[in-house]
Coordinates of C-alpha atoms in Angstrom, one line a residue:
X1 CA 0.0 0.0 0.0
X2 CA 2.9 2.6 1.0
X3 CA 4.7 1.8 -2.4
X4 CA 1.2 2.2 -4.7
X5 CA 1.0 5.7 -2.3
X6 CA 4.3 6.5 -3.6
X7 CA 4.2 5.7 -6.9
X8 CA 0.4 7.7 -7.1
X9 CA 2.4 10.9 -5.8
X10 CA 5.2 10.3 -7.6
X11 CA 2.6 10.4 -11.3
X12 CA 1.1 13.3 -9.6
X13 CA 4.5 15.1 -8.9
X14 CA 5.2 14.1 -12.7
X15 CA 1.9 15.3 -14.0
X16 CA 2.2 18.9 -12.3
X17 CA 5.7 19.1 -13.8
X18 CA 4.5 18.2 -17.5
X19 CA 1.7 20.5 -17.2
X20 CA 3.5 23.5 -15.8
X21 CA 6.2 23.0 -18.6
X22 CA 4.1 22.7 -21.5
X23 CA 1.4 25.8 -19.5
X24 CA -1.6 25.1 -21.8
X25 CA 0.6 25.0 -25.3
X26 CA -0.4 23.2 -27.9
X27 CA 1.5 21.8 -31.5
X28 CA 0.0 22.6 -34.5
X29 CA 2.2 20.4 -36.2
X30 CA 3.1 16.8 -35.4
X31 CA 6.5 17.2 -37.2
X32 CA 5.4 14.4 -39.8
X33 CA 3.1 15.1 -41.9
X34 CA 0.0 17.7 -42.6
X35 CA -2.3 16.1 -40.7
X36 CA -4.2 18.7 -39.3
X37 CA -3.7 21.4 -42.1
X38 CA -5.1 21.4 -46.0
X39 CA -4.4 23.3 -48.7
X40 CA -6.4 26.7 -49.9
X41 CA -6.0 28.4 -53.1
X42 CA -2.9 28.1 -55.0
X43 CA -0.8 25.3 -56.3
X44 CA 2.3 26.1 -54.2
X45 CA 4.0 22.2 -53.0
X46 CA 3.6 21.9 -49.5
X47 CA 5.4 18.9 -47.7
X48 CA 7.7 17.7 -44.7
X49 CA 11.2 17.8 -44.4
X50 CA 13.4 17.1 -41.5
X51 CA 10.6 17.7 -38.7
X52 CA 9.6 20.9 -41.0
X53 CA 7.2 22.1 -43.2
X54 CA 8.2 23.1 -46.4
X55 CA 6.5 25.4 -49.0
X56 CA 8.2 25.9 -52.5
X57 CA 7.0 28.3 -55.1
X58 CA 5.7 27.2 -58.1
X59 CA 4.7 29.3 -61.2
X60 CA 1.3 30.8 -62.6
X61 CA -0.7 29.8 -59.5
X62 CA -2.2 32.3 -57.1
X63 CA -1.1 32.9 -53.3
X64 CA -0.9 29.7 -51.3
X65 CA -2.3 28.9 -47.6
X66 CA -1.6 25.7 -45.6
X67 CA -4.7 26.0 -43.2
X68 CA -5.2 24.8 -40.0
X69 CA -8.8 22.2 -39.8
X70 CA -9.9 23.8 -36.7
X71 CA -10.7 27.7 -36.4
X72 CA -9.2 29.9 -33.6
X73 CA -10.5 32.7 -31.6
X74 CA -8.5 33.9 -28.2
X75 CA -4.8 32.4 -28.7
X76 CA -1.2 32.9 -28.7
X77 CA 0.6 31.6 -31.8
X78 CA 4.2 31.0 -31.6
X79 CA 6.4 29.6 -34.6
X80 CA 9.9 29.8 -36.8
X81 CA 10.2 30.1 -40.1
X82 CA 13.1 30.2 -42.6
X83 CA 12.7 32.4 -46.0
X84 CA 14.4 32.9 -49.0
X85 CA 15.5 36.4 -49.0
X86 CA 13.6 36.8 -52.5
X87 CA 10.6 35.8 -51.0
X88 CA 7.1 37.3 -49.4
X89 CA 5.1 35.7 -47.1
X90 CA 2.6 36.1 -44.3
X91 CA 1.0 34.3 -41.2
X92 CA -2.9 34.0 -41.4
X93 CA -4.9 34.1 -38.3
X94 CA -8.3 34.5 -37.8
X95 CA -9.2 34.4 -41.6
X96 CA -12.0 32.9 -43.5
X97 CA -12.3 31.0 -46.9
X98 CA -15.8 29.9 -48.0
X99 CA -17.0 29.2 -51.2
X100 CA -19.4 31.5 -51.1
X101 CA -17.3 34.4 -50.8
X102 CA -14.9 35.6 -53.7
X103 CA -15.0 31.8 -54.5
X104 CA -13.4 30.7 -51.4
X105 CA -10.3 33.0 -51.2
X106 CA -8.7 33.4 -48.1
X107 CA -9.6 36.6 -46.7
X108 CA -8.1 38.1 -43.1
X109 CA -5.6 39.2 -40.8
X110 CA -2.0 38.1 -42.3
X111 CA 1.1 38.6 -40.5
X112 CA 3.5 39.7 -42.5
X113 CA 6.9 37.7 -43.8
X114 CA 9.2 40.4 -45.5
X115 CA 13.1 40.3 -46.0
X116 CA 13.0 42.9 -48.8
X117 CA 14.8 46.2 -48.1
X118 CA 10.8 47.3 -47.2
X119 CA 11.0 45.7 -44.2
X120 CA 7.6 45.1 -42.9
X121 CA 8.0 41.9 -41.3
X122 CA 5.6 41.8 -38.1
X123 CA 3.5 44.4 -39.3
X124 CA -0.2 43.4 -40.2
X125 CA -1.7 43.1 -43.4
X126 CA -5.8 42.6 -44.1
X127 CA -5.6 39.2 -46.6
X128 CA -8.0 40.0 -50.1
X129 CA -10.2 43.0 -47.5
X130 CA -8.8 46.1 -46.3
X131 CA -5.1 46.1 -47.2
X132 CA -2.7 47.2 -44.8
X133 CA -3.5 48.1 -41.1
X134 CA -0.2 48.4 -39.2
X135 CA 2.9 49.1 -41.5
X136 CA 5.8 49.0 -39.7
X137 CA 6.9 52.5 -40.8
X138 CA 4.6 53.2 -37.5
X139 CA 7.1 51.7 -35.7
X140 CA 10.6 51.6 -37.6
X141 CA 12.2 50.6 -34.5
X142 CA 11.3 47.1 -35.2
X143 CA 12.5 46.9 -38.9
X144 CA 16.1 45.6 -37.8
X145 CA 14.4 42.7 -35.8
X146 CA 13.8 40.4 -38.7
X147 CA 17.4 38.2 -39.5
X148 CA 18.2 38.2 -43.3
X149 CA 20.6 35.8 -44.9
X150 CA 18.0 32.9 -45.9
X151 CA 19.4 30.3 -43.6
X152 CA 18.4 32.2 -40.3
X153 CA 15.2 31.5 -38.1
X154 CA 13.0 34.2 -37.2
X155 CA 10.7 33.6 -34.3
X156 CA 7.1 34.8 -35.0
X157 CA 4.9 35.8 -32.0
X158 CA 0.9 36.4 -32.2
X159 CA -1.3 37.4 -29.6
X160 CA -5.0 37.7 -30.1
X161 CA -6.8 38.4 -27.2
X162 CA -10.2 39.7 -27.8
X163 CA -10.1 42.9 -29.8
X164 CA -6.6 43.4 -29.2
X165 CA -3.8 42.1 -31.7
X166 CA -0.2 42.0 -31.1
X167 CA 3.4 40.3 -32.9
X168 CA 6.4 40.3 -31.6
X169 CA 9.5 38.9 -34.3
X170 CA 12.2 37.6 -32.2
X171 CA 11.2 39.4 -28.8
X172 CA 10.8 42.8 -30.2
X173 CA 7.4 44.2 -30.1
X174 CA 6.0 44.6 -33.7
X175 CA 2.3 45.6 -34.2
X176 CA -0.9 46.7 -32.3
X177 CA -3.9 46.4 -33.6
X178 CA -7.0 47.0 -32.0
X179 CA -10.3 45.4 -34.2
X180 CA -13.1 43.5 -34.2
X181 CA -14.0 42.7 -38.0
X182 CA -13.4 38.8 -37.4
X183 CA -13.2 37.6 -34.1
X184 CA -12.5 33.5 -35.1
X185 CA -11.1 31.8 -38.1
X186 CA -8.4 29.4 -39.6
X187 CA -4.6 29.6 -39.2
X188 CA -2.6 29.5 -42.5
X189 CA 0.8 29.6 -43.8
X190 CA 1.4 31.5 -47.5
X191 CA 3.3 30.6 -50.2
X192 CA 3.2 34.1 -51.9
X193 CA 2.8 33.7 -56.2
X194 CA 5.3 35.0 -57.6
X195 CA 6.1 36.8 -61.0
X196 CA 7.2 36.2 -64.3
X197 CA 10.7 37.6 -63.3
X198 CA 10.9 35.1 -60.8
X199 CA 12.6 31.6 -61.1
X200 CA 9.6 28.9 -59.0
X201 CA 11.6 26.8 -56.7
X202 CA 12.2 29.4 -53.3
X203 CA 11.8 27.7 -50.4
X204 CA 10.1 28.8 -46.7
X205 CA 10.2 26.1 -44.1
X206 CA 8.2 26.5 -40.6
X207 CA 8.9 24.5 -37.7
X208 CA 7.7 25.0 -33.6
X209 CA 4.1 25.9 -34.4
X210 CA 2.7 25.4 -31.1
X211 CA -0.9 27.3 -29.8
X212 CA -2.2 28.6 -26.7
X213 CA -5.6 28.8 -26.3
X214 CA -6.5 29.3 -22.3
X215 CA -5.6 31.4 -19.5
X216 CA -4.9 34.4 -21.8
X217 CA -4.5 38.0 -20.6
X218 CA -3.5 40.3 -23.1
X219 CA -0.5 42.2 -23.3
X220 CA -1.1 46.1 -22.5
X221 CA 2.4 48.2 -22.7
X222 CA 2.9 51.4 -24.1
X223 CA 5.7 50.6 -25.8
X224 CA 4.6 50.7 -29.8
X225 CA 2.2 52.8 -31.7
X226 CA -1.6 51.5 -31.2
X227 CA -3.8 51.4 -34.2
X228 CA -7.3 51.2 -32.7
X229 CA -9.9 50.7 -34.9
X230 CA -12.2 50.7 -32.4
X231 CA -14.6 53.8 -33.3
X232 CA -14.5 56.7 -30.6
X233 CA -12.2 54.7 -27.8
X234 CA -8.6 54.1 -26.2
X235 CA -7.0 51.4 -25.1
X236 CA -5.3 51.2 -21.6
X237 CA -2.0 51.6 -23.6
X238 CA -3.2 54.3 -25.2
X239 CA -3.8 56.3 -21.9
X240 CA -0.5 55.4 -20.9
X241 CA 0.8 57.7 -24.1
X242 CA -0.8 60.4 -23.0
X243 CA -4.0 60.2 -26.1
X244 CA -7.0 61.8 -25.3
X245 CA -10.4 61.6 -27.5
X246 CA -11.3 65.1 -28.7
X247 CA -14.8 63.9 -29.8
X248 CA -17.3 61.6 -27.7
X249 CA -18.4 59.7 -30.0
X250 CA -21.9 61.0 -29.2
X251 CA -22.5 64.8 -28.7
X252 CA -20.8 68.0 -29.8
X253 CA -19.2 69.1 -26.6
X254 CA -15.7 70.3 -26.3
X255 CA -16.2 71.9 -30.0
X256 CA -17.6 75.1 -31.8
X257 CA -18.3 77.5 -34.8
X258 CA -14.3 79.1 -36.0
X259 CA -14.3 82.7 -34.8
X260 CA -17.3 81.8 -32.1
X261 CA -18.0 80.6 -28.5
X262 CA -20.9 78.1 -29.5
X263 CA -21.3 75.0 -32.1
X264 CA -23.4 76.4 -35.2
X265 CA -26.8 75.4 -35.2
X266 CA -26.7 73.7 -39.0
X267 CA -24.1 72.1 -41.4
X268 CA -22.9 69.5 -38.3
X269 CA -24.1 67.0 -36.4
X270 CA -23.2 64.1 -33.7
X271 CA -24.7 61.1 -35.2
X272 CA -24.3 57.2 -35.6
X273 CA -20.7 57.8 -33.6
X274 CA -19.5 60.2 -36.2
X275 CA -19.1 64.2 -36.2
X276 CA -20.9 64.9 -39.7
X277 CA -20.5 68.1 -42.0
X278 CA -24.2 68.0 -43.9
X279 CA -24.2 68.4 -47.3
X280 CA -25.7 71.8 -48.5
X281 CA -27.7 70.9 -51.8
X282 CA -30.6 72.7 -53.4
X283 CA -33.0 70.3 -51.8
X284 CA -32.0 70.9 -48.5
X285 CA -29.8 73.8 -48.4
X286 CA -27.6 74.6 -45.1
X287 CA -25.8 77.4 -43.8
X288 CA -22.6 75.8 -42.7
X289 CA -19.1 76.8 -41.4
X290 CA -16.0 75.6 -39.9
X291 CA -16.0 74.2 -36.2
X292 CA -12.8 74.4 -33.7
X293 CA -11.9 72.3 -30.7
X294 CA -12.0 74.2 -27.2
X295 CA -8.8 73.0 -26.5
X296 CA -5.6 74.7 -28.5
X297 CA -2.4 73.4 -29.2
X298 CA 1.6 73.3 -30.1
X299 CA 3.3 70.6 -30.1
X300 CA 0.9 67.7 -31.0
X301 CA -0.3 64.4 -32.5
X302 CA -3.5 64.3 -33.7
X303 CA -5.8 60.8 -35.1
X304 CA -8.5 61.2 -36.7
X305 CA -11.0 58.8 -39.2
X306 CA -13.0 60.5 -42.4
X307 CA -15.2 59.1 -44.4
X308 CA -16.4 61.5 -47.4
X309 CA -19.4 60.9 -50.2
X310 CA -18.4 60.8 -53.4
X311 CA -17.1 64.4 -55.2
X312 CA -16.5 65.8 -51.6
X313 CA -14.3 67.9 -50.4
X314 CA -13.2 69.3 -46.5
X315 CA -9.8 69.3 -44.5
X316 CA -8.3 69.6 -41.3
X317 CA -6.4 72.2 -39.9
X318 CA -4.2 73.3 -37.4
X319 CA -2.2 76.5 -36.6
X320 CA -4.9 78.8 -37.7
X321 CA -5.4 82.9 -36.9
X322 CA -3.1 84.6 -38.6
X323 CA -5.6 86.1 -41.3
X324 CA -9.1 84.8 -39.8
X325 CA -10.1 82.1 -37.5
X326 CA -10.4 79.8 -40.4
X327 CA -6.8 80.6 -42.3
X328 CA -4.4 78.2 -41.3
X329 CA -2.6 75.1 -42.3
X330 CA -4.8 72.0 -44.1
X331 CA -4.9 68.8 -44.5
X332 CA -6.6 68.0 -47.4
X333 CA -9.8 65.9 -47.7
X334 CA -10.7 65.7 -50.5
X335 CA -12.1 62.7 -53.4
X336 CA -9.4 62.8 -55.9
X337 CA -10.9 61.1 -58.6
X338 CA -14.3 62.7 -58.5
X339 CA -13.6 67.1 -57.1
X340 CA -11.7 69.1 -59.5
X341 CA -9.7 70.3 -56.9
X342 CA -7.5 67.3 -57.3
X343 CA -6.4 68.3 -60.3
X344 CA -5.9 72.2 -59.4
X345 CA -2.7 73.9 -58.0
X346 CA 0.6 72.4 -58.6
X347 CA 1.9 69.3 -59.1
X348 CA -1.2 67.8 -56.8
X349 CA -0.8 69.7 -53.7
X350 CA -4.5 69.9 -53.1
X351 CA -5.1 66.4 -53.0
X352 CA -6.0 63.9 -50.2
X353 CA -3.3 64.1 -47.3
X354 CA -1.8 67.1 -49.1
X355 CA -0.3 70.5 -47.7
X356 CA -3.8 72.1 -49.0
X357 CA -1.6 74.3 -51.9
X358 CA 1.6 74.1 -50.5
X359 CA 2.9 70.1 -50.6
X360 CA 2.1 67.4 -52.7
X361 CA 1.1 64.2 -50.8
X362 CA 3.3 61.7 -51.8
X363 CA 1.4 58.2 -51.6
X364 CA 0.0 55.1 -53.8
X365 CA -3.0 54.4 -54.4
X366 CA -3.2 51.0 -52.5
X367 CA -2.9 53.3 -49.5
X368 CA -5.9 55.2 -50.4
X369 CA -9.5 54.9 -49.9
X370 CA -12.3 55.6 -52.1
X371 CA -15.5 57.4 -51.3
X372 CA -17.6 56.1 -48.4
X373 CA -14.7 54.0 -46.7
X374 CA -12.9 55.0 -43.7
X375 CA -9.2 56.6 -44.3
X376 CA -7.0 57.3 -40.7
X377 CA -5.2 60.8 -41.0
X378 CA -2.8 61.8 -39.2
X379 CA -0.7 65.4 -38.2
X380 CA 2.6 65.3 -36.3
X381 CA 3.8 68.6 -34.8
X382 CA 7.1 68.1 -32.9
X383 CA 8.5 71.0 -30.6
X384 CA 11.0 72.0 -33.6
X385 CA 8.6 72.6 -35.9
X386 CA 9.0 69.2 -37.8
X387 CA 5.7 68.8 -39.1
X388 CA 4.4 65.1 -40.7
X389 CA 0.9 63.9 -42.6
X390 CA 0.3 60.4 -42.5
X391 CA -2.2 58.6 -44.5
X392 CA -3.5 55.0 -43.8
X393 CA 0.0 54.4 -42.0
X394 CA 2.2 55.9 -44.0
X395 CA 3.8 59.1 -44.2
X396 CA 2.8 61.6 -47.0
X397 CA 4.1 64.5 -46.2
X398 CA 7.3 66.2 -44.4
X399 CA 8.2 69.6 -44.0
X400 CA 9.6 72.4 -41.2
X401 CA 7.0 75.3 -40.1
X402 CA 8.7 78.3 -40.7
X403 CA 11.9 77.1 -42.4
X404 CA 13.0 79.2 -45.9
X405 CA 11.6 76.4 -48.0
X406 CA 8.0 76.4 -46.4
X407 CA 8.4 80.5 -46.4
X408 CA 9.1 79.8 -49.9
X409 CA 5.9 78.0 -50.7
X410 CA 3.9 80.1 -48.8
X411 CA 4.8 83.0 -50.9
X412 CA 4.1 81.6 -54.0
X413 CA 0.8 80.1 -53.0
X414 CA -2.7 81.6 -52.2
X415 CA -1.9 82.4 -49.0
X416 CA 1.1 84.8 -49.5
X417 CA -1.2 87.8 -49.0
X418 CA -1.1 86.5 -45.3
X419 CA 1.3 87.9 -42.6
X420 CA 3.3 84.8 -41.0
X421 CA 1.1 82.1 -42.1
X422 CA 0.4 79.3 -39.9
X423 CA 2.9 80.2 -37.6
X424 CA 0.8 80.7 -34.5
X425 CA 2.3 79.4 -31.4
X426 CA -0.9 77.5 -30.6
X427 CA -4.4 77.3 -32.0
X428 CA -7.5 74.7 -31.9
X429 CA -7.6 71.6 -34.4
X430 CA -10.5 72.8 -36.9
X431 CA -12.9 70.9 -39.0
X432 CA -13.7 72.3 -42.5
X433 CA -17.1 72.8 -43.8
X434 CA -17.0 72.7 -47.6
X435 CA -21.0 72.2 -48.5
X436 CA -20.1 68.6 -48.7
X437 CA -20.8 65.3 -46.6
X438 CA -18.0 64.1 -44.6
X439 CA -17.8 62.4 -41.5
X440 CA -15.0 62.2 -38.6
X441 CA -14.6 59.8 -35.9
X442 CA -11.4 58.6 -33.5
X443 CA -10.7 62.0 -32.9
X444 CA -7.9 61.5 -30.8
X445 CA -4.7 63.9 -29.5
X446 CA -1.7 64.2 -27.4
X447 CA 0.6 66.6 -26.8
X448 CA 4.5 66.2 -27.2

């Protein structure tokens, strides 16, 4: 009897030690074969090697995905991988593919595999949907993190805890997304198609895919930029930076009419969690005009969502007063491809993310959105005057307040007639009114 109570505590003792070493993880891969995983899309060769799996690119085929059977929700994913350094690849999680939908191409969040001099590894890429959400050029910190050379491992990290999304790529803290457009799906691992130019034949081997699906916390630090897609909130990480929401989400408070003490009483409107300009048309004609925070500032970066109908046309600015409460530096909102304006000025500076007459923004459009989609803006003041417009997480525009070059520009454009234009020490973040819809949301701000 004492040796059988022995050797029970003994299993016991042995049992606490396994579980506490593995701590809920799980392999995705038996080190085998693909049992477990099937193939989506493309004709990439998928197959094991050495306790690995192995994807090879083959010619005239679409993107590739080796997909897990099971769907995941909460988890941590944890794997290596090894990639040709002419290759692109990508992590799915939480993605869909049903044959109902774009004939069963996968579509989602994609992790991002990318040893090109770009280097966006980490950062987070919307699969076949919404394109890019995080580059890493919102945090370039973490572009040396990825090993080049083709024979290294790189150690991928992905944390999806509820809304909040997060990679690390070999212990350096990638991307933070906050979102909620697909909350479950499969796991997959890309063989990108490649091009004509391209020999088939490049190799990307995984290995050490192991899952965590319970006891999950997610990791709040405030130690990367936060994309929150969230409409109208912060995250606790956010608070830690020092953002503040300039808009509710629900009423008008904290703003007004430009050159006034209250908020006009047509041409806006707090409604469906946006701040909305109302379009003045024959029909329904309304007497709108520019609105201003309460609050003014220096030193700054400032978030913000807008969504325009089609042929609109608005802006945001910032330093404003020297000439009229509503002169002032713009960012431009505009629709390029339907408002003239686009195509007035020079060389494009009055299109979307633009200097309004002053810089050309300089972006692709992949990093655009159309009419009636949401775009994030962005305006960076630093204390040196270093001023930045960023546009769907990537930077547009770059120039110095008050240097000889932006003095320059200024007197050639239409606001030479204005004494030291834009260089107010502080002023309120305005909206424009243009007689057009557009809405706002995520108005968000901190001071630097």
């Amino acid at each position: 009897m004492r040796k059988i109570q022995i050797l029970l505590a003994f299993l016991l003792f042995v049992s606490a030690v396994s579980a506490k070493k593995n701590d809920g993880w799980v392999s995705l891969f038996n080190g085998k074969d693909l049992s477990g995983w099937h193939q989506l899309n493309g004709q990439a060769n998928y197959h094991v090697e050495k306790g690995e799996i192995v994807g090879t690119t083959v010619s005239n085929t679409p993107n590739s995905f080796l997909a897990t059977d099971n769907d995941y929700s909460d988890f941590i994913l944890e794997l290596d991988l090894q990639v040709a350094n002419e290759m692109n690849s990508g992590i799915q999680f939480r993605s869909i593919s049903k044959p109902e939908v774009m004939n069963g191409r996968v579509h989602g969040y994609q992790c991002e595999v990318d040893p090109s001099a770009r280097a966006w590894s980490g950062g987070i890429y919307d699969e076949a949907r919404r394109g890019w959400l995080y580059t890493v050029e919102l945090n370039p910190a973490a572009k040396p993190a990825f090993k080049l050379g083709g024979s290294e491992w790189n150690h991928y990290r992905i944390e999806c805890v509820g809304s909040s999304i997060r990679t690390w790529l070999n212990g350096i803290p990638v991307a933070y997304v906050l979102d909620d457009m697909t909350t479950s799906g499969l796991i997959a691992l890309q063989v990108h198609s490649i091009g004509k130019d391209v020999q088939p034949g490049k190799q990307i081997r995984w290995k050490n895919i192991r899952i965590k699906t319970t006891n999950l916390k997610a990791t709040e630090t405030a130690d990367v930029f936060v994309v929150n897609l969230l409409p109208n909130t912060l995250c606790q990480a956010e608070k830690e930076q020092g953002w503040k929401m300039l808009f509710d989400g629900k009423t008008t408070s904290g703003w007004k009419a430009a050159g006034k003490e209250i908020f006009p009483a047509e041409g806006w409107k707090a409604e469906d969690g946006t701040l909305m300009a109302v379009a003045n048309t024959k029909e329904k004609p309304v007497k709108g005009t520019d609105i201003v925070s309460d609050e003014k500032f220096s030193a700054f970066d400032f978030q913000f969502e807008f969504n325009f109908a089609e042929g609109a046309n608005s802006g945001v600015k910032y330093f404003t007063g020297n000439g009229g409460p509503s002169i002032g530096l713009e960012y431009q909102v505009l629709d390029d491809k339907k408002h003239a304006d686009a195509k007035m000025g020079a060389a494009g500076n009055r299109t979307m993310g633009s200097l309004y007459d002053l810089i050309p923004a300089e972006k692709q459009e992949r990093f655009t959105k159309p009419a009636n989609e949401w775009n994030l803006g962005r305006i960076v003041v630093y204390p040196d005057n270093r001023v930045e417009h960023w546009l769907n997480g990537m930077k547009v525009v770059e120039y110095v307040r008050g240097s000889n070059i932006y003095k320059a520009l200024v007197a050639r454009s239409k606001y030479a007639e204005f004494k030291d234009f834009g260089m107010v020490k502080e002023a309120p973040i305005l909206l424009q009114y243009h007689n057009d819809q557009v809405k706002f949301r995520s108005l968000k701000i901190r001071k630097l």
